[in-house]
Short mmCIF file of C-alpha atoms in Angstrom, two decimals:
data_model
loop_
_atom_site.label_atom_id
_atom_site.label_comp_id
_atom_site.label_asym_id
_atom_site.label_seq_id
_atom_site.Cartn_x
_atom_site.Cartn_y
_atom_site.Cartn_z
CA MET K 267 29.35 83.95 117.27
CA ALA K 268 25.80 83.27 119.53
CA LEU K 269 24.86 86.66 119.80
CA PRO K 270 25.32 88.65 116.95
CA VAL K 271 23.13 85.76 115.07
CA ARG K 272 20.77 85.72 117.87
CA THR K 273 19.76 88.79 117.81
CA LYS K 274 19.66 88.64 114.05
CA CYS K 275 16.82 86.05 114.48
CA ARG K 276 15.20 88.55 116.40
CA HIS K 277 15.12 91.28 114.12
CA VAL K 278 14.37 88.55 111.73
CA PHE K 279 11.27 87.55 114.04
CA ARG K 280 10.03 91.04 114.77
CA PHE K 281 9.62 91.48 110.39
CA ILE K 282 7.68 88.54 109.49
CA ARG K 283 5.28 89.22 112.26
CA LEU K 284 4.95 93.00 111.14
CA LEU K 285 3.73 90.93 107.73
CA ASN K 286 1.93 88.48 109.20
CA PRO K 287 -0.87 89.98 111.56
CA SER K 288 -3.89 87.83 111.12
CA GLN K 289 -1.52 84.52 112.21
CA ARG K 290 -1.68 86.30 115.93
CA SER K 291 -4.37 85.40 118.78
CA TYR K 292 -6.06 88.34 120.29
CA CYS K 293 -6.76 88.57 123.64
CA ALA K 294 -10.65 88.20 124.15
CA GLY K 295 -12.71 91.40 125.28
CA ASP K 296 -14.90 91.20 128.72
CA SER K 297 -18.85 90.53 128.94
CA ASN K 298 -19.17 94.08 127.49
CA GLY K 299 -16.19 93.14 124.65
CA ASN K 300 -14.34 95.21 125.67
CA VAL K 301 -10.49 94.61 125.25
CA SER K 302 -7.87 95.49 127.96
CA THR K 303 -5.61 98.88 127.67
CA ILE K 304 -3.65 98.18 131.06
CA LYS K 305 0.43 100.48 130.43
CA SER K 306 2.68 101.35 132.26
CA PRO K 307 3.55 104.37 133.57
CA PRO K 308 4.11 106.43 130.76
CA ASN K 309 7.47 106.86 132.04
CA GLY K 310 8.35 103.26 132.61
CA ARG K 311 8.03 101.15 136.27
CA VAL K 312 10.78 99.29 138.01
CA PHE K 313 10.90 96.24 139.08
CA SER K 314 13.70 93.86 141.83
CA GLY K 315 13.73 91.76 143.73
CA ILE K 316 15.63 90.67 146.96
CA GLN K 317 16.41 86.94 148.48
CA PRO K 318 15.62 86.88 152.62
CA THR K 319 18.70 84.83 153.08
CA GLY K 320 19.75 86.88 156.04
CA VAL K 321 21.41 90.58 156.45
CA PRO K 322 22.64 92.06 153.19
CA HIS K 323 26.70 92.21 153.06
CA LEU K 324 28.22 95.27 151.70
CA GLY K 325 28.48 94.08 147.94
CA ASN K 326 24.99 93.77 147.88
CA TYR K 327 23.96 97.34 149.35
CA LEU K 328 27.06 98.97 146.50
CA GLY K 329 25.86 96.93 144.04
CA ALA K 330 22.14 97.32 144.55
CA LEU K 331 20.60 98.58 147.23
CA GLU K 332 21.78 101.70 147.17
CA ASN K 333 21.04 101.80 143.14
CA TRP K 334 16.97 100.82 143.84
CA VAL K 335 17.21 104.28 146.57
CA ALA K 336 18.52 106.06 143.95
CA LEU K 337 15.57 105.03 141.27
CA GLN K 338 13.19 105.87 143.78
CA ASP K 339 13.13 109.89 142.63
CA GLN K 340 13.90 108.56 138.74
CA TYR K 341 10.87 106.79 138.16
CA PRO K 342 6.89 107.17 138.32
CA SER K 343 6.55 103.74 140.18
CA VAL K 344 8.46 101.47 142.09
CA LEU K 345 7.94 97.77 143.19
CA TYR K 346 10.52 96.15 145.85
CA SER K 347 9.64 92.46 146.66
CA ILE K 348 11.25 90.11 149.00
CA VAL K 349 11.12 87.30 147.29
CA ASP K 350 10.79 84.57 149.42
CA LEU K 351 9.14 82.10 146.61
CA HIS K 352 12.72 81.96 145.18
CA SER K 353 14.57 81.20 149.14
CA ILE K 354 13.33 77.99 149.27
CA THR K 355 14.08 76.87 146.07
CA GLN K 356 17.42 75.39 148.90
CA PRO K 357 16.41 74.34 152.20
CA GLN K 358 15.03 76.64 154.72
CA GLU K 359 14.39 76.49 158.57
CA PRO K 360 10.62 78.17 158.54
CA ALA K 361 11.30 79.88 162.17
CA ARG K 362 14.40 81.40 160.41
CA LEU K 363 12.68 82.43 157.23
CA ARG K 364 9.51 83.85 158.85
CA ASN K 365 12.48 85.77 160.53
CA ASN K 366 14.72 86.52 158.14
CA ILE K 367 12.08 88.12 156.03
CA LEU K 368 11.31 90.81 158.28
CA ASP K 369 15.25 91.19 158.76
CA MET K 370 15.46 92.06 155.54
CA ALA K 371 12.07 94.22 155.91
CA ALA K 372 13.84 95.97 157.71
CA SER K 373 17.66 96.24 155.92
CA LEU K 374 15.29 97.66 152.94
CA LEU K 375 14.06 100.66 154.72
CA ALA K 376 17.51 101.40 156.81
CA CYS K 377 18.44 101.71 153.35
CA GLY K 378 16.27 103.96 152.34
CA ILE K 379 13.30 102.48 150.25
CA ASP K 380 10.93 104.79 151.52
CA PRO K 381 7.57 102.26 151.43
CA GLU K 382 5.53 106.17 150.57
CA ARG K 383 7.23 105.91 147.24
CA ALA K 384 7.75 102.61 146.07
CA ILE K 385 5.99 99.13 146.86
CA LEU K 386 7.59 97.43 149.04
CA PHE K 387 6.25 93.37 149.35
CA GLN K 388 6.56 89.76 150.29
CA GLN K 389 6.21 87.66 146.74
CA SER K 390 4.29 84.83 148.02
CA LYS K 391 1.35 86.91 149.50
CA VAL K 392 0.68 87.72 146.22
CA SER K 393 -0.39 84.99 144.48
CA ALA K 394 -0.07 86.04 140.59
CA HIS K 395 3.17 85.20 140.92
CA ALA K 396 3.07 81.71 141.13
CA GLU K 397 -0.28 81.48 138.40
CA LEU K 398 1.59 83.39 135.75
CA SER K 399 4.96 81.67 136.44
CA TRP K 400 3.21 77.78 135.57
CA ILE K 401 1.43 79.65 131.86
CA LEU K 402 4.94 81.79 131.29
CA GLY K 403 6.61 77.83 131.83
CA CYS K 404 4.41 76.30 129.32
CA LEU K 405 5.89 78.86 126.96
CA THR K 406 9.63 77.74 127.73
CA SER K 407 11.11 75.41 126.28
CA MET K 408 13.73 72.95 128.94
CA PRO K 409 17.25 73.02 126.71
CA ARG K 410 16.23 77.66 127.26
CA LEU K 411 16.81 76.87 130.93
CA ARG K 412 19.29 74.21 130.89
CA HIS K 413 21.73 77.17 129.16
CA LEU K 414 21.36 79.73 131.56
CA PRO K 415 24.13 79.58 134.18
CA GLN K 416 23.02 79.12 137.50
CA TRP K 417 22.05 76.36 136.59
CA LYS K 418 24.86 75.19 135.15
CA MET K 419 27.08 75.94 139.05
CA LYS K 420 24.42 75.39 140.49
CA SER K 421 23.06 71.51 139.65
CA LYS K 422 26.91 70.81 139.41
CA GLN K 423 27.03 71.84 142.82
CA LYS K 424 24.75 69.62 143.84
CA ASN K 425 25.38 66.87 141.69
CA GLU K 426 20.92 67.37 140.75
CA GLY K 427 18.58 70.37 140.95
CA SER K 428 15.27 70.76 142.16
CA VAL K 429 12.71 72.13 140.02
CA GLY K 430 12.21 74.56 141.64
CA LEU K 431 15.98 75.61 141.13
CA PHE K 432 15.82 74.73 137.15
CA THR K 433 12.19 76.50 136.79
CA TYR K 434 12.95 79.47 139.03
CA PRO K 435 14.08 81.70 136.66
CA VAL K 436 10.24 81.25 134.48
CA LEU K 437 9.44 82.62 138.57
CA GLN K 438 11.69 85.80 137.54
CA ALA K 439 10.17 86.46 134.17
CA ALA K 440 6.82 86.48 135.87
CA ASP K 441 7.40 88.37 138.44
CA ILE K 442 8.94 91.03 136.23
CA LEU K 443 6.09 90.96 133.39
CA LEU K 444 3.59 90.25 136.03
CA TYR K 445 3.64 94.46 136.92
CA LYS K 446 4.65 95.04 133.02
CA SER K 447 7.76 96.78 134.54
CA THR K 448 10.21 98.53 131.62
CA HIS K 449 13.40 98.95 133.78
CA ILE K 450 14.53 95.98 135.94
CA PRO K 451 18.04 97.28 137.79
CA VAL K 452 20.35 93.88 137.51
CA GLY K 453 23.89 92.85 138.17
CA GLU K 454 25.85 91.80 135.06
CA ASP K 455 25.83 88.04 136.34
CA GLN K 456 21.96 88.13 135.79
CA VAL K 457 21.57 89.39 132.19
CA GLN K 458 20.77 86.11 130.41
CA HIS K 459 17.65 85.81 133.41
CA LEU K 460 16.18 89.22 131.86
CA GLU K 461 16.80 88.07 128.49
CA LEU K 462 14.37 85.08 129.21
CA ALA K 463 12.22 87.64 130.49
CA GLN K 464 12.08 89.78 127.34
CA ASP K 465 12.27 86.16 124.51
CA LEU K 466 8.65 85.19 127.07
CA ALA K 467 7.04 88.72 126.49
CA ARG K 468 7.66 88.14 122.97
CA ILE K 469 6.72 84.64 122.83
CA PHE K 470 3.82 85.87 124.64
CA ASN K 471 2.72 88.61 123.01
CA ASN K 472 2.88 87.22 119.54
CA ARG K 473 1.07 84.16 120.54
CA TYR K 474 -1.90 86.06 122.21
CA GLY K 475 -1.47 90.14 121.65
CA ASP K 476 0.29 93.24 122.79
CA VAL K 477 0.13 92.84 126.62
CA PHE K 478 3.59 92.71 127.94
CA PRO K 479 5.95 95.16 127.17
CA GLU K 480 9.78 94.14 126.59
CA PRO K 481 11.75 95.05 129.76
CA ARG K 482 15.49 96.63 129.89
CA ALA K 483 18.47 96.44 131.67
CA LEU K 484 19.68 99.44 133.93
CA LEU K 485 22.98 98.41 134.88
CA SER K 486 24.94 100.17 137.95
CA SER K 487 27.37 101.77 137.47
CA THR K 488 29.54 100.58 140.82
CA ARG K 489 32.01 97.79 140.63
CA LYS K 490 31.63 94.21 142.16
CA VAL K 491 32.86 94.06 145.51
CA LYS K 492 35.17 91.32 146.22
CA SER K 493 35.65 88.92 148.80
CA LEU K 494 38.50 90.37 150.78
CA ARG K 495 39.76 86.87 151.65
CA ASP K 496 39.79 86.53 147.93
CA PRO K 497 39.68 88.65 145.62
CA SER K 498 39.29 86.98 142.43
CA ALA K 499 35.44 86.57 143.65
CA LYS K 500 32.91 88.50 144.61
CA MET K 501 31.20 89.91 148.65
CA SER K 502 28.99 86.96 149.15
CA LYS K 503 26.96 85.50 152.80
CA SER K 504 27.16 81.97 151.84
CA ASP K 505 31.34 82.66 151.44
CA PRO K 506 32.54 79.78 154.57
CA HIS K 507 35.59 82.29 155.48
CA ALA K 508 33.94 84.67 158.31
CA GLY K 509 36.06 87.59 157.20
CA ALA K 510 35.71 87.59 153.35
CA THR K 511 32.04 89.43 153.40
CA ILE K 512 31.15 92.26 155.86
CA SER K 513 27.51 92.52 157.17
CA ILE K 514 26.06 95.92 157.05
CA THR K 515 24.99 95.09 161.06
CA ASP K 516 28.89 94.50 161.75
CA SER K 517 30.12 96.81 164.48
CA PRO K 518 32.82 99.24 163.87
CA ASP K 519 35.00 96.43 165.40
CA ASP K 520 34.60 93.81 163.52
CA ILE K 521 34.19 95.91 159.86
CA ALA K 522 37.94 97.18 161.32
CA PHE K 523 38.89 93.78 161.44
CA LYS K 524 37.95 92.36 158.50
CA ILE K 525 39.63 95.51 156.60
CA ARG K 526 42.82 95.10 158.34
CA ARG K 527 42.70 90.95 157.47
CA ALA K 528 41.38 91.69 154.01
CA VAL K 529 44.25 90.33 151.18
CA THR K 530 46.58 92.32 149.65
CA ASP K 531 49.99 91.84 147.91
CA PHE K 532 53.60 92.72 148.47
CA THR K 533 53.92 96.20 147.44
CA SER K 534 52.69 98.71 149.66
CA GLU K 535 51.83 101.75 147.14
CA VAL K 536 48.22 101.73 147.19
CA THR K 537 47.43 101.52 143.40
CA PHE K 538 44.28 100.87 140.94
CA ASP K 539 45.19 97.66 138.75
CA PRO K 540 42.22 95.16 139.57
CA GLU K 541 44.33 92.51 136.78
CA THR K 542 47.13 92.90 138.29
CA ARG K 543 46.59 94.30 141.97
CA PRO K 544 43.55 92.72 142.30
CA GLY K 545 42.70 93.12 146.29
CA VAL K 546 44.26 96.40 146.46
CA SER K 547 42.40 97.38 143.85
CA ASN K 548 38.84 95.95 145.80
CA LEU K 549 40.17 98.16 148.66
CA VAL K 550 39.88 100.96 146.64
CA THR K 551 36.53 99.89 144.99
CA ILE K 552 35.13 99.91 147.90
CA HIS K 553 36.64 102.69 149.87
CA SER K 554 35.16 105.01 145.91
CA ALA K 555 31.79 103.71 147.03
CA THR K 556 31.57 104.13 150.77
CA ALA K 557 32.82 108.14 150.85
CA ARG K 558 31.23 108.73 147.09
CA ILE K 559 34.08 109.15 145.39
CA SER K 560 36.28 109.14 142.27
CA LEU K 561 38.64 106.16 141.83
CA GLU K 562 41.10 108.75 141.55
CA GLU K 563 40.40 111.12 143.95
CA ALA K 564 40.74 107.78 146.07
CA VAL K 565 43.89 106.53 144.76
CA SER K 566 45.13 109.86 145.12
CA GLN K 567 43.83 110.20 148.62
CA ALA K 568 46.04 107.37 149.18
CA ARG K 569 49.34 109.02 148.31
CA GLY K 570 52.14 108.59 150.67
CA LEU K 571 50.05 105.56 152.47
CA ASP K 572 50.74 102.34 152.46
CA THR K 573 48.50 99.84 152.29
CA GLY K 574 48.46 99.35 156.04
CA ALA K 575 47.47 102.84 157.11
CA TYR K 576 45.78 103.03 154.07
CA LYS K 577 43.61 99.65 155.48
CA GLN K 578 42.26 102.45 158.22
CA LEU K 579 41.28 105.13 156.27
CA VAL K 580 38.78 102.16 154.22
CA ALA K 581 37.39 101.34 157.16
CA GLU K 582 36.85 104.38 158.19
CA ALA K 583 35.27 105.32 155.51
CA VAL K 584 33.08 101.77 155.33
CA ILE K 585 32.16 102.82 159.03
CA GLN K 586 30.68 106.19 158.54
CA ARG K 587 28.66 104.87 155.81
CA LEU K 588 27.56 101.97 157.86
CA THR K 589 27.21 103.10 161.41
CA PRO K 590 23.85 104.64 160.60
CA ILE K 591 22.07 101.95 158.76
CA ARG K 592 23.20 99.51 161.59
CA GLU K 593 21.23 101.97 164.15
CA GLU K 594 18.14 102.13 161.90
CA ILE K 595 18.30 98.15 161.28
CA GLN K 596 18.29 97.23 164.83
CA ARG K 597 15.83 100.43 165.64
CA LEU K 598 13.19 98.97 163.40
CA LYS K 599 13.69 95.13 164.23
CA SER K 600 12.36 95.94 167.92
CA ASP K 601 9.40 96.90 166.32
CA ALA K 602 7.96 93.71 164.64
CA ALA K 603 4.71 94.74 164.62
CA HIS K 604 5.95 97.87 162.46
CA LEU K 605 6.90 95.75 160.01
CA GLU K 606 4.62 93.45 158.90
CA SER K 607 2.36 96.11 158.78
CA VAL K 608 4.37 97.65 156.09
CA LEU K 609 4.60 94.63 154.14
CA SER K 610 0.98 93.90 154.18
CA ARG K 611 0.22 97.51 152.66
CA GLY K 612 2.62 97.01 150.00
CA ASN K 613 1.27 92.89 149.72
CA SER K 614 -2.34 94.95 148.94
CA ARG K 615 -0.88 97.62 146.83
CA ALA K 616 0.88 94.68 145.05
CA GLN K 617 -1.71 92.55 144.58
CA GLU K 618 -3.68 95.17 143.20
CA LEU K 619 -1.97 95.84 140.55
CA ALA K 620 -1.13 92.08 139.66
CA ALA K 621 -4.88 91.04 139.38
CA SER K 622 -4.92 93.21 137.08
CA VAL K 623 -2.75 92.04 134.69
CA LEU K 624 -3.23 88.43 135.58
CA SER K 625 -7.19 89.02 134.58
CA GLU K 626 -6.17 90.11 130.98
CA VAL K 627 -3.87 87.69 130.82
CA GLN K 628 -6.13 85.02 131.77
CA ARG K 629 -8.96 85.97 128.60
CA CYS K 630 -6.17 86.13 125.96
CA VAL K 631 -5.28 82.65 127.28
CA GLY K 632 -8.48 81.63 127.52
CA PHE K 633 -9.44 80.76 131.10
CA SER K 634 -12.40 83.21 131.45
#
């Protein structure tokens, strides 16, 4: 019942704002009295980020990165950030973090992110993220943050969480709004965090005037890739079982071994039924996505094969898909100077965009 009520309330608040425009504060102009009219590109701007917590796994690639690559051809302005500020909500060893940032840059480039078509940058090098996060944090209530699912989950795991963990959804909203982003590729488990960004855009606009567009979710059509050892859970880098997750840098032998050991069931026929046959269905999902065929075609190709033989077919599809990426990552990692140069150029481009928006926000708030 809560979602319909919230939706109705939003419509009511919008109606009230239209009836009471005189109660809204508007941004001050510059020294010449001109009001800033910075806007997103007419056809939209995409923003997304990924934490530098090691090389991505197969689920990251199929569920997010493959879509990131496609979006470069669909939107005129695309920004992808290595969100290292978010990563330190968990303890990080500094030397390893520095290495992970470059590893992630290499992984993104190898997967197809083109720095000529997208701005690839390191979040912490653009200080405006933290500045806007503070401003938005002053517009965010603590109960609002307490109800976000990841805080509930992670704070229970640790008995108590850090302030950074509690407020990182606000930083996430700042990441998005800082570039006046209009479209955000997200997974289903991230929709509530995007709703916070949408709410903060409305709150800021209602108080200070129309500054931020309301970002919209771009949900991936790819089904979630599940753990090979526990198909009730999604594939994760933090899974304690070494055979549960396929890294995009795994060798062909490692990939074949992990898929051969994947949990299925006692029925030899291959079918797609996630409710009653989650393990086999996960293999069908992986086969479909890596071979770029429909689920129906994947099941059709499995006709006459038992699950053991089908696992070999799936392994071959994954190996064929990941081998060029693994080889390119190895090549890129051997040239750290090139990776640093790519990020430096992206940092400068992101800083230029961010500075203009932050300056507008500062005028609105009254800092300048």
